[in-house]
Coordinates of C-alpha atoms and ligand atoms in Angstrom, one line a residue:
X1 CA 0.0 0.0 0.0
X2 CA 1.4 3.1 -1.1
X3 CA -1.5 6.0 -0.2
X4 CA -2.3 6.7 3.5
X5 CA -4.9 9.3 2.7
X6 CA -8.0 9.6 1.7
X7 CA -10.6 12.5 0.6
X8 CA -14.0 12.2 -0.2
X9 CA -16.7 14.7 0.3
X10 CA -14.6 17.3 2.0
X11 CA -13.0 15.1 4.7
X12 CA -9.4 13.6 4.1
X13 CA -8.9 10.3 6.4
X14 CA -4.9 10.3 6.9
X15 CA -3.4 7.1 8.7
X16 CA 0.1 7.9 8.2
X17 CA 1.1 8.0 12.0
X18 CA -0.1 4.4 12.8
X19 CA 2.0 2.9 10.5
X20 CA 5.1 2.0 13.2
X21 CA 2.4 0.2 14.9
X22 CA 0.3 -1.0 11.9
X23 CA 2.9 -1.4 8.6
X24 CA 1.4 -1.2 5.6
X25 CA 1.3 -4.4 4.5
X26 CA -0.4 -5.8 7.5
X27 CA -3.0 -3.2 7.5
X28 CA -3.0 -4.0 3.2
X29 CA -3.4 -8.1 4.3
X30 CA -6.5 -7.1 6.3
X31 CA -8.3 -5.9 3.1
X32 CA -10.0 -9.4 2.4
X33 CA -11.6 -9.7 5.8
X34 CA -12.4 -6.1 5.5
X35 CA -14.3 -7.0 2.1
X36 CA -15.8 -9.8 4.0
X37 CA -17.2 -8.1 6.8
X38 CA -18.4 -5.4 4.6
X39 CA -20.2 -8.1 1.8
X40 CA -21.9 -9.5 5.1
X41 CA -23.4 -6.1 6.0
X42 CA -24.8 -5.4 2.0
X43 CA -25.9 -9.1 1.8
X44 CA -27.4 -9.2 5.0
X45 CA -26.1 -12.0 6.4
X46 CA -24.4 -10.7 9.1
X47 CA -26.1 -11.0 13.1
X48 CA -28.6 -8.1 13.7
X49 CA -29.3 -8.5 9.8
X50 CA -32.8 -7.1 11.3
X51 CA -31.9 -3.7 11.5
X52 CA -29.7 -2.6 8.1
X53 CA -32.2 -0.3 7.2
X54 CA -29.9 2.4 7.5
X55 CA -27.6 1.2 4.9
X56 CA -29.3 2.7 1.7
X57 CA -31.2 4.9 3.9
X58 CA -29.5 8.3 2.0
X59 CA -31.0 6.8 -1.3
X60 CA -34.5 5.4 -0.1
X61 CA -35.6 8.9 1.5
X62 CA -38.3 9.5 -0.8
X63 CA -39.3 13.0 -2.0
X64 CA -42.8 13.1 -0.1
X65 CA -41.6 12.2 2.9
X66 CA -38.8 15.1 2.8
X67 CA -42.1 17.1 2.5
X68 CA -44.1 15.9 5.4
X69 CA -40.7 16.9 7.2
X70 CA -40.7 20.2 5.7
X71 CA -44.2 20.9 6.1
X72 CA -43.8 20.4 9.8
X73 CA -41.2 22.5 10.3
X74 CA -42.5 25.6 8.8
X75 CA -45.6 25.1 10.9
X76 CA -43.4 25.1 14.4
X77 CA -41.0 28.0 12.4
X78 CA -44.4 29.5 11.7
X79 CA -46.1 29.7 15.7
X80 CA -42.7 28.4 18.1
X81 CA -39.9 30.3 19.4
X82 CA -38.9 27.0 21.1
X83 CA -38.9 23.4 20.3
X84 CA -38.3 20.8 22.7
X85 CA -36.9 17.5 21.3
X86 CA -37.7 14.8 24.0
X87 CA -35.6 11.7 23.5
X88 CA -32.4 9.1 25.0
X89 CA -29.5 7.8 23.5
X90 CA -30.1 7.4 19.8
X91 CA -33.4 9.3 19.8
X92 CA -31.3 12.5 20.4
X93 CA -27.9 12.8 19.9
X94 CA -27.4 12.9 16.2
X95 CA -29.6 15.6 15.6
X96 CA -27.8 17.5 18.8
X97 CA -24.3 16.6 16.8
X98 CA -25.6 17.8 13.8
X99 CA -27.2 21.2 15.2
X100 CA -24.5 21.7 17.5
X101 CA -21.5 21.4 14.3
X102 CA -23.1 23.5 12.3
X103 CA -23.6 26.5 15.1
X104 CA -27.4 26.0 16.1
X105 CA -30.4 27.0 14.6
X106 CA -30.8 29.2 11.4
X107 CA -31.7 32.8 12.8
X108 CA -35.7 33.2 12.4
X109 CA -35.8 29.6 13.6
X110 CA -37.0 28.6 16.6
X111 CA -34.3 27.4 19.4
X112 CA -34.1 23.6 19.8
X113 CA -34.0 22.8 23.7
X114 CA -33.1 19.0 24.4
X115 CA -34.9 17.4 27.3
X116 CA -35.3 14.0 28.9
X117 CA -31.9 13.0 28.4
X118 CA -31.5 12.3 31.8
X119 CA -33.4 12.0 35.0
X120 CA -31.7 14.9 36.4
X121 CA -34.0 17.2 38.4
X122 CA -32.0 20.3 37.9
X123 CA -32.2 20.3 34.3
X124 CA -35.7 19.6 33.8
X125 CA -36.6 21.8 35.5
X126 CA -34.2 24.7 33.6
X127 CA -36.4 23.6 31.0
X128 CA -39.9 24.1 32.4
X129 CA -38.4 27.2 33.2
X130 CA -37.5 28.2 29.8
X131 CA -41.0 27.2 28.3
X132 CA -43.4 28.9 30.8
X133 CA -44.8 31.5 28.9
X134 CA -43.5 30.7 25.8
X135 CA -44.8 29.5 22.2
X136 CA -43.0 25.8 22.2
X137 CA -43.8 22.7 20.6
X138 CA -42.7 19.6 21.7
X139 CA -41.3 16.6 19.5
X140 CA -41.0 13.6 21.2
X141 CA -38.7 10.8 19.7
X142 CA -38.6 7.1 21.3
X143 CA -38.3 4.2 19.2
X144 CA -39.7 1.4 21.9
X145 CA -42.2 4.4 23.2
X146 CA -41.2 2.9 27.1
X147 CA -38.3 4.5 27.6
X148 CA -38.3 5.9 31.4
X149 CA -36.1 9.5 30.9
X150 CA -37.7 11.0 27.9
X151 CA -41.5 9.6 29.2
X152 CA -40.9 11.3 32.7
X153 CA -39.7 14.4 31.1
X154 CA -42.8 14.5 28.6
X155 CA -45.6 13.4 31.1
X156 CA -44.1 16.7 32.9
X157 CA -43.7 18.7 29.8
X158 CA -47.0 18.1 27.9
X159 CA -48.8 18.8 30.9
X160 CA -47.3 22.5 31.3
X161 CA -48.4 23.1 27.3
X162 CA -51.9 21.8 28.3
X163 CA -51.9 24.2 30.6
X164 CA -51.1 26.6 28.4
X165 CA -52.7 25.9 25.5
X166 CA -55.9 23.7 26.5
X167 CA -55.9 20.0 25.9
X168 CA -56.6 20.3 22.4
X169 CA -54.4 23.0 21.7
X170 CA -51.0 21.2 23.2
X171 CA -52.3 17.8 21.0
X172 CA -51.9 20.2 18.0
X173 CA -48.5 21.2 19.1
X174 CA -46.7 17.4 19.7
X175 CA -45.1 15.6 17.3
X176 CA -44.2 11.9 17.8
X177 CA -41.6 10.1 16.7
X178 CA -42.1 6.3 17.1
X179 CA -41.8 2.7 16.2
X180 CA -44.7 2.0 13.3
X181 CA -47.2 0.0 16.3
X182 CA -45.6 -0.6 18.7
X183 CA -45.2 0.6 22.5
X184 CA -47.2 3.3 24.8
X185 CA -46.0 6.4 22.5
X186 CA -47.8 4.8 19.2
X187 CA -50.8 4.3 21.7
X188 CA -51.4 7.8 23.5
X189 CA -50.2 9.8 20.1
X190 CA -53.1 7.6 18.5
X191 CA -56.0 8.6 21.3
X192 CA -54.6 12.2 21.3
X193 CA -54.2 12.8 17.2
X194 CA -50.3 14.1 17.4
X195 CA -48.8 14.4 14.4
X196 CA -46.8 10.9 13.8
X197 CA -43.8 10.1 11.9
X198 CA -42.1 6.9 11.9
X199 CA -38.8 5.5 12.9
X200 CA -38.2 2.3 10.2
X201 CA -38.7 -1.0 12.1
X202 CA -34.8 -2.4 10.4
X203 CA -33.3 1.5 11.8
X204 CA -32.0 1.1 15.2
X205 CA -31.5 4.3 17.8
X206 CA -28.2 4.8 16.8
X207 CA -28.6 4.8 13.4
X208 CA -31.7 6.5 13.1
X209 CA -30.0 10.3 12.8
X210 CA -31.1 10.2 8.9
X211 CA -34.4 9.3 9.6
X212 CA -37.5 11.5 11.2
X213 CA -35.6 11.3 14.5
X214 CA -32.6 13.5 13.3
X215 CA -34.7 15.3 10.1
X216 CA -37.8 16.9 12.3
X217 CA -35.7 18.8 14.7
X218 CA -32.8 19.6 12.1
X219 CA -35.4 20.6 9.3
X220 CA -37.5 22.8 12.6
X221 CA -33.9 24.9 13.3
X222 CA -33.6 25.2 9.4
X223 CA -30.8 22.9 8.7
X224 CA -30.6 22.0 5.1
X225 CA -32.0 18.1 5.6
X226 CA -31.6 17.4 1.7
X227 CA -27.9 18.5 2.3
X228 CA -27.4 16.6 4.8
X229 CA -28.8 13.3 2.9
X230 CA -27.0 14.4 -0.1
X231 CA -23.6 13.7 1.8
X232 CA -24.8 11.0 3.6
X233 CA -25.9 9.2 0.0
X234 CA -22.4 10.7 -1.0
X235 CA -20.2 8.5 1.4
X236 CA -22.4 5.8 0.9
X237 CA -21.1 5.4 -2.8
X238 CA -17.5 5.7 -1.6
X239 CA -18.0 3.3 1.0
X240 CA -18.6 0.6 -1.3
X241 CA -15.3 0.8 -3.0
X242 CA -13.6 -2.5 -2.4
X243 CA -10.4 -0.9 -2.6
X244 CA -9.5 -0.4 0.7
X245 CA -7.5 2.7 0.5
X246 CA -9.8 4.9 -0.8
X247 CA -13.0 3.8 1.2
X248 CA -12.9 5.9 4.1
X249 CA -14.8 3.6 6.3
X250 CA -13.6 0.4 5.8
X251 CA -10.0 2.3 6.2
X252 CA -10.7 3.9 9.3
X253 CA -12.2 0.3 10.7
X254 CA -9.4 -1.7 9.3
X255 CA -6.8 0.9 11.2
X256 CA -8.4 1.1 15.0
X257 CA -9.2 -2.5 14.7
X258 CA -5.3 -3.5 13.8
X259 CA -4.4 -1.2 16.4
X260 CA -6.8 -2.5 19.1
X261 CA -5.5 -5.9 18.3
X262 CA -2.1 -5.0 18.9
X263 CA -3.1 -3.6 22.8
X264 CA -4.4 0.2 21.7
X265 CA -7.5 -0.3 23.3
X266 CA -8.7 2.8 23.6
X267 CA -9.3 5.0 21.0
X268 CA -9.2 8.4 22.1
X269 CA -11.1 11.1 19.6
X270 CA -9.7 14.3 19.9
X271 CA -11.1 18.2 18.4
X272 CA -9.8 21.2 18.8
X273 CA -13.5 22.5 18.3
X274 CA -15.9 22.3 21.0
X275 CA -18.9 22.9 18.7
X276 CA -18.0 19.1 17.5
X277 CA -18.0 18.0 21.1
X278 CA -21.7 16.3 20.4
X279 CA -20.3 14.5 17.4
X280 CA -18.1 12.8 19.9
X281 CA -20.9 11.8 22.2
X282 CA -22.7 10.8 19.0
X283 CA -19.6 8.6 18.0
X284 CA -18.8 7.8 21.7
X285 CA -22.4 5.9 22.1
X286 CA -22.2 4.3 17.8
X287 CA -19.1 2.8 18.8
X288 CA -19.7 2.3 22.5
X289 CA -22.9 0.3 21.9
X290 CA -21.8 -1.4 19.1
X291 CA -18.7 -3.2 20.2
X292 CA -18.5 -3.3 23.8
X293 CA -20.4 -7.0 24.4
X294 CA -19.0 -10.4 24.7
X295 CA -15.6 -8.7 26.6
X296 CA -14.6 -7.0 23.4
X297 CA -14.5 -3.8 22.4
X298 CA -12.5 -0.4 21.9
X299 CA -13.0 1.8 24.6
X300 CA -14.2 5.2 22.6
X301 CA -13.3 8.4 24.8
X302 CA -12.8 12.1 23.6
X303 CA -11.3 15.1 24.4
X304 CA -11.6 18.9 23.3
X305 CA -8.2 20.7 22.9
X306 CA -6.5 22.8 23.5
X307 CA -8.5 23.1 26.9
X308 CA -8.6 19.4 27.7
X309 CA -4.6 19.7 26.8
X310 CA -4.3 21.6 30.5
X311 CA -6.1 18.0 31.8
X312 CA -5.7 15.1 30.3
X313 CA -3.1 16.0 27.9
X314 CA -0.3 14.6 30.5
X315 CA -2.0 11.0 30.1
X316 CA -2.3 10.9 26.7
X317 CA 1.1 12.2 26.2
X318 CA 2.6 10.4 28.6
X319 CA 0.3 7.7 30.5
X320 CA -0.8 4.4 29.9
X321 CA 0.4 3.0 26.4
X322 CA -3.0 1.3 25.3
X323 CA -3.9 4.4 23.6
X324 CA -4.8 5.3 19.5
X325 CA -5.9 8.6 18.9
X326 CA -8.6 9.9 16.3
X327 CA -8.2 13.8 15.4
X328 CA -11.2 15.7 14.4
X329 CA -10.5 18.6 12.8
X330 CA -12.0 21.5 11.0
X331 CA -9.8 24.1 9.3
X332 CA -12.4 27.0 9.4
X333 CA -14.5 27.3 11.6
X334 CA -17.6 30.2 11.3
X335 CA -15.6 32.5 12.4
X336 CA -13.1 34.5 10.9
X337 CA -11.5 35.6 14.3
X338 CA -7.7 37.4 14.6
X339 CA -5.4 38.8 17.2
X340 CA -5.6 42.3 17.3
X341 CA -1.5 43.9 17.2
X342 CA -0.7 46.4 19.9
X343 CA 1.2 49.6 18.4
X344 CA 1.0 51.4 20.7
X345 CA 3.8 53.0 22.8
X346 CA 5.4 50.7 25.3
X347 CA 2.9 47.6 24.0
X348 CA 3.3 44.0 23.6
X349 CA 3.9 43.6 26.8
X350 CA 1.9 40.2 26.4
X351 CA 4.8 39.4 23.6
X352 CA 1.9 38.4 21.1
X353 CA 2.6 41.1 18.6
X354 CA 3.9 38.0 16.8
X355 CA 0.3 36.3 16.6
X356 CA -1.6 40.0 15.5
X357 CA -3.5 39.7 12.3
X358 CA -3.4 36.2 12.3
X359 CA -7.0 34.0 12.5
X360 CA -7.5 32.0 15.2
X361 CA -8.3 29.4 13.0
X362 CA -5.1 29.4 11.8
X363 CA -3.3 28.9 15.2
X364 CA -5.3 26.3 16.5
X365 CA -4.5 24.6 13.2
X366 CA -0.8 25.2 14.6
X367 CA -1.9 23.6 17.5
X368 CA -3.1 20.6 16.4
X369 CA -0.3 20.2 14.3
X370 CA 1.8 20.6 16.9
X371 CA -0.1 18.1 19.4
X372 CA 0.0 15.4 17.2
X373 CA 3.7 15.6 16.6
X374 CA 3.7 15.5 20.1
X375 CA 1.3 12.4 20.9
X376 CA 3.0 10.8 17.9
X377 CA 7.0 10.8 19.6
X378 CA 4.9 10.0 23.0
X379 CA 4.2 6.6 21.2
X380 CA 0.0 7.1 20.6
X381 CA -0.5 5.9 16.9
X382 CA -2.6 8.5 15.1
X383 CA -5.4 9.0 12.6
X384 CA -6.7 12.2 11.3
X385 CA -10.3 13.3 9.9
X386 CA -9.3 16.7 8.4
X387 CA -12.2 18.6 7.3
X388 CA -12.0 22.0 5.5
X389 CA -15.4 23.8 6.9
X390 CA -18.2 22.2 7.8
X391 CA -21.7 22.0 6.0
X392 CA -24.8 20.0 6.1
X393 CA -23.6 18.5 3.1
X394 CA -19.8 17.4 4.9
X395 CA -21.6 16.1 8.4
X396 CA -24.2 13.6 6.5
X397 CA -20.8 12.4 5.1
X398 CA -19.2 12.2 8.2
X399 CA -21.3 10.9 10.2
X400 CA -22.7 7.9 7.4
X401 CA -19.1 6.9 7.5
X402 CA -18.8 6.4 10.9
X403 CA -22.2 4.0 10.6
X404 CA -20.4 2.2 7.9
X405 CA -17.1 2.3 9.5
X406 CA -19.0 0.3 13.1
X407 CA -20.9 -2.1 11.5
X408 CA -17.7 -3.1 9.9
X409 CA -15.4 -3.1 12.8
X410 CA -18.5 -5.1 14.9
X411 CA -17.8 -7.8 12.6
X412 CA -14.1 -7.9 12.7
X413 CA -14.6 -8.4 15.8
X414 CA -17.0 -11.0 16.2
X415 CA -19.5 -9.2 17.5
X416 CA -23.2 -8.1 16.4
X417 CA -22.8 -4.6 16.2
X418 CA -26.5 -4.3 16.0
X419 CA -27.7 -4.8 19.2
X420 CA -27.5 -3.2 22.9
X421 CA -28.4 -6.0 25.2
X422 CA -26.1 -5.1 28.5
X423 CA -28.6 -1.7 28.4
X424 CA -31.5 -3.9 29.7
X425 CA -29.4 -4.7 32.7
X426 CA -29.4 -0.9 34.4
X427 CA -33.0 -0.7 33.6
X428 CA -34.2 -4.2 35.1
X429 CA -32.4 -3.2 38.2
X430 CA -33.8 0.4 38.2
X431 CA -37.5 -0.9 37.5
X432 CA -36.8 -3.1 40.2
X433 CA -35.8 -0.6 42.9
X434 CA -38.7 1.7 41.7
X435 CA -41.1 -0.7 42.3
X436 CA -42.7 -1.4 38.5
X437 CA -45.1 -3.7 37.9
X438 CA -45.9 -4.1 34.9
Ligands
PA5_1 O1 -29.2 3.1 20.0 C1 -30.1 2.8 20.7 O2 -30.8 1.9 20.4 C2 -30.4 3.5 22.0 O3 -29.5 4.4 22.4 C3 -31.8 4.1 22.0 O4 -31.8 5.1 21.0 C4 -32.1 4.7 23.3 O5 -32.0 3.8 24.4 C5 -33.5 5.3 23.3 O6 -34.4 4.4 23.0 P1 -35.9 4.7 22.5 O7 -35.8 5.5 21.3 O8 -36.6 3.4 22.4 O9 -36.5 5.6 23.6

């Protein structure tokens, strides 16, 4: 193998600092089993062949149902100020990522406010806070439609926008988005007419961000959706490409998965921009829920530098050597920033004179450079996702080839990287404690 980089759709994938730990030709030897795992995945024949319904998801969105989405979110653009997306895991975080990347919501949109991520009192109650009074909607987005956060937080939620708005009124002002029959949310947004959409029965949570569940909110803080799905579909051809060093995905798996065989077993994703911090938490539970079962698994962590450089920058540096590093990158950022120069008499007493005009763009650039020399002669093998700025179009890349890149890795390592079944444990014993019966 000769290249070590690849660019598709705006991000270049560069995995020329693992080679001392991965050479070349081991990580070249690892194509057929790459191929393999891949061919499972499009054939179907892989476990938890149940839920690939987000593999030709960019291409099977059909023009009406953009619509319905579009439709909806001029009506809460239209009467809202405020839209609260209701939802766990999955149900939330790739539409968070998404906003969250690409600097929030469109000016003249409403706000999106997340809620029942948690069964933290304090925060729930920031957010009945923030409502009271206010012109909100609520979308709420659970796939099973039993899920104990994002249920507690609507039951308290729907009630304040009855109170508000009448019974009838806050029906008119809920949409649901749920599994096509199944579970108590399908039920009660049948006896109370909310507007529905579905979540595909073969999408799980955590690949459901191109569906209703990441479109609705996204399309309501007027994110380009049909961007977003035009990356997506984008990566999706590139990901096919059998030729392993120009498919981003089945590169990237083929590196952490060579390296987590040979003891890095943690992979470490690192930005130096903390408006991608939710696309780590987004990639943090893919990864995470995918391939931690049966005692396997990469450990996915994250940090934002430079300010996570003052903390944990001395172990990754310099700590425990089980570490691989993923960079995450963006070259501009929506800013165009500089340091001011000091001319005056008797100035640059701060010594930065040498940094004036300059964007700080282009010295965190610097600095990322700089910290991955760094974790490189520290002995952390590293991988880079450069991206020049980010759009709609780039993130739907992004994040489909992070889906792709997981449901390969799973298989590599044995494991079906479609199911979650060590979540049921926490809730069985919560239930328990809380006294449910049924
Ligand atoms: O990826 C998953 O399947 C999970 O993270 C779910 O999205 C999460 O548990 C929420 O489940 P539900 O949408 O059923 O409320």
């Amino acid at each position: 193998m000769t290249r070590h980089s690849t660019e598709i759709g705006g991000i270049r994938l560069d995995v020329s600092a693992t080679e001392k730990y991965l050479p070349a030709a081991e990580l070249q030897a690892m194509a057929p089993a790459v191929n393999a795992a891949a061919a499972e995945l499009e054939k179907g024949t892989c476990p938890g062949s149940e839920y690939l319904g987000w593999l030709d998801l960019p291409d099977r969105i059909t023009e009406e149902e953009f619509q319905a989405i579009e439709t909806s979110a001029a009506r809460a653009q239209k009467d809202s100020s405020l839209y609260v997306v209701i939802g766990i895991g999955g149900s939330y975080l790739g539409a968070r990522a998404i906003l969250d990347a690409l600097g929030g919501s469109v000016e003249g949109c409403p706000e999106i406010i997340f809620a029942g991520t948690g069964l933290c009192s304090a925060s729930l109650d920031r957010v009945l806070k923030k409502c009271k009074g206010q012109d909100f909607r609520i979308c709420i987005i659970s796939k099973s439609g039993t899920t104990l956060e994002p249920a507690v937080a609507f039951r308290a939620l729907r009630t304040m926008l009855a109170e508000q708005f009448g019974q009838e009124g806050a029906a008119q002002r809920i949409t649901a988005v749920t599994d096509t029959n199944r579970g108590a949310l399908r039920q009660l947004a049948t006896d109370e007419g909310y507007e529905t959409f579905i979540i595909p029965d073969n999408v799980g949570g955590r690949f459901s961000v191109l569906t209703p569940v990441g479109l609705v909110p996204l399309a309501v803080a007027g994110i380009d959706v049909r961007a977003l799905v035009a990356g997506a579909s984008q990566m999706r051809k590139a990901c096919l490409n059998e030729n392993l060093e120009s498919n981003p995905a089945h590169l990237y798996a083929a590196v952490r998965h060579g390296l987590y065989t040979r003891g890095f077993t943690t992979e470490v994703m690192s930005t130096f921009h903390s408006d991608l911090q939710t696309v780590q938490e987004w990639w943090k539970q893919l990864f995470g829920e995918s391939e931690g079962k049966g005692g396997e698994g990469i450990f996915p962590a994250s940090t934002v530098f430079t300010t996570d450089l003052h903390s944990l920058g001395q172990y990754v540096q310099d700590g425990k050597r089980n570490l691989q590093e993923t960079f995450l990158c963006v070259r501009h950022a929506v800013s165009e920033l500089t340091v001011p120069g000091d001319e005056s008499e008797g100035g640059n007493l701060d010594g930065l004179n040498y940094l004036a005009g300059r964007t700080l763009d282009e010295i965190n650039w610097k600095a990322y450079e700089g910290t991955k020399n760094a974790h490189i002669s520290g002995g952390v093998p590293c991988t880079s996702l450069e991206i020049e700025r980010i759009t709609p179009q780039v993130i739907g890349g992004l994040l489909f080839m992070f889906e792709k890149a997981v449901g390969v890795s799973g298989r590599l390592l044995g494991v079906n990287p479609f199911d979650q079944p060590g979540v049921e444990t926490y809730k069985k014993e919560m239930f328990r404690l809380l006294g449910k019966t049924q």
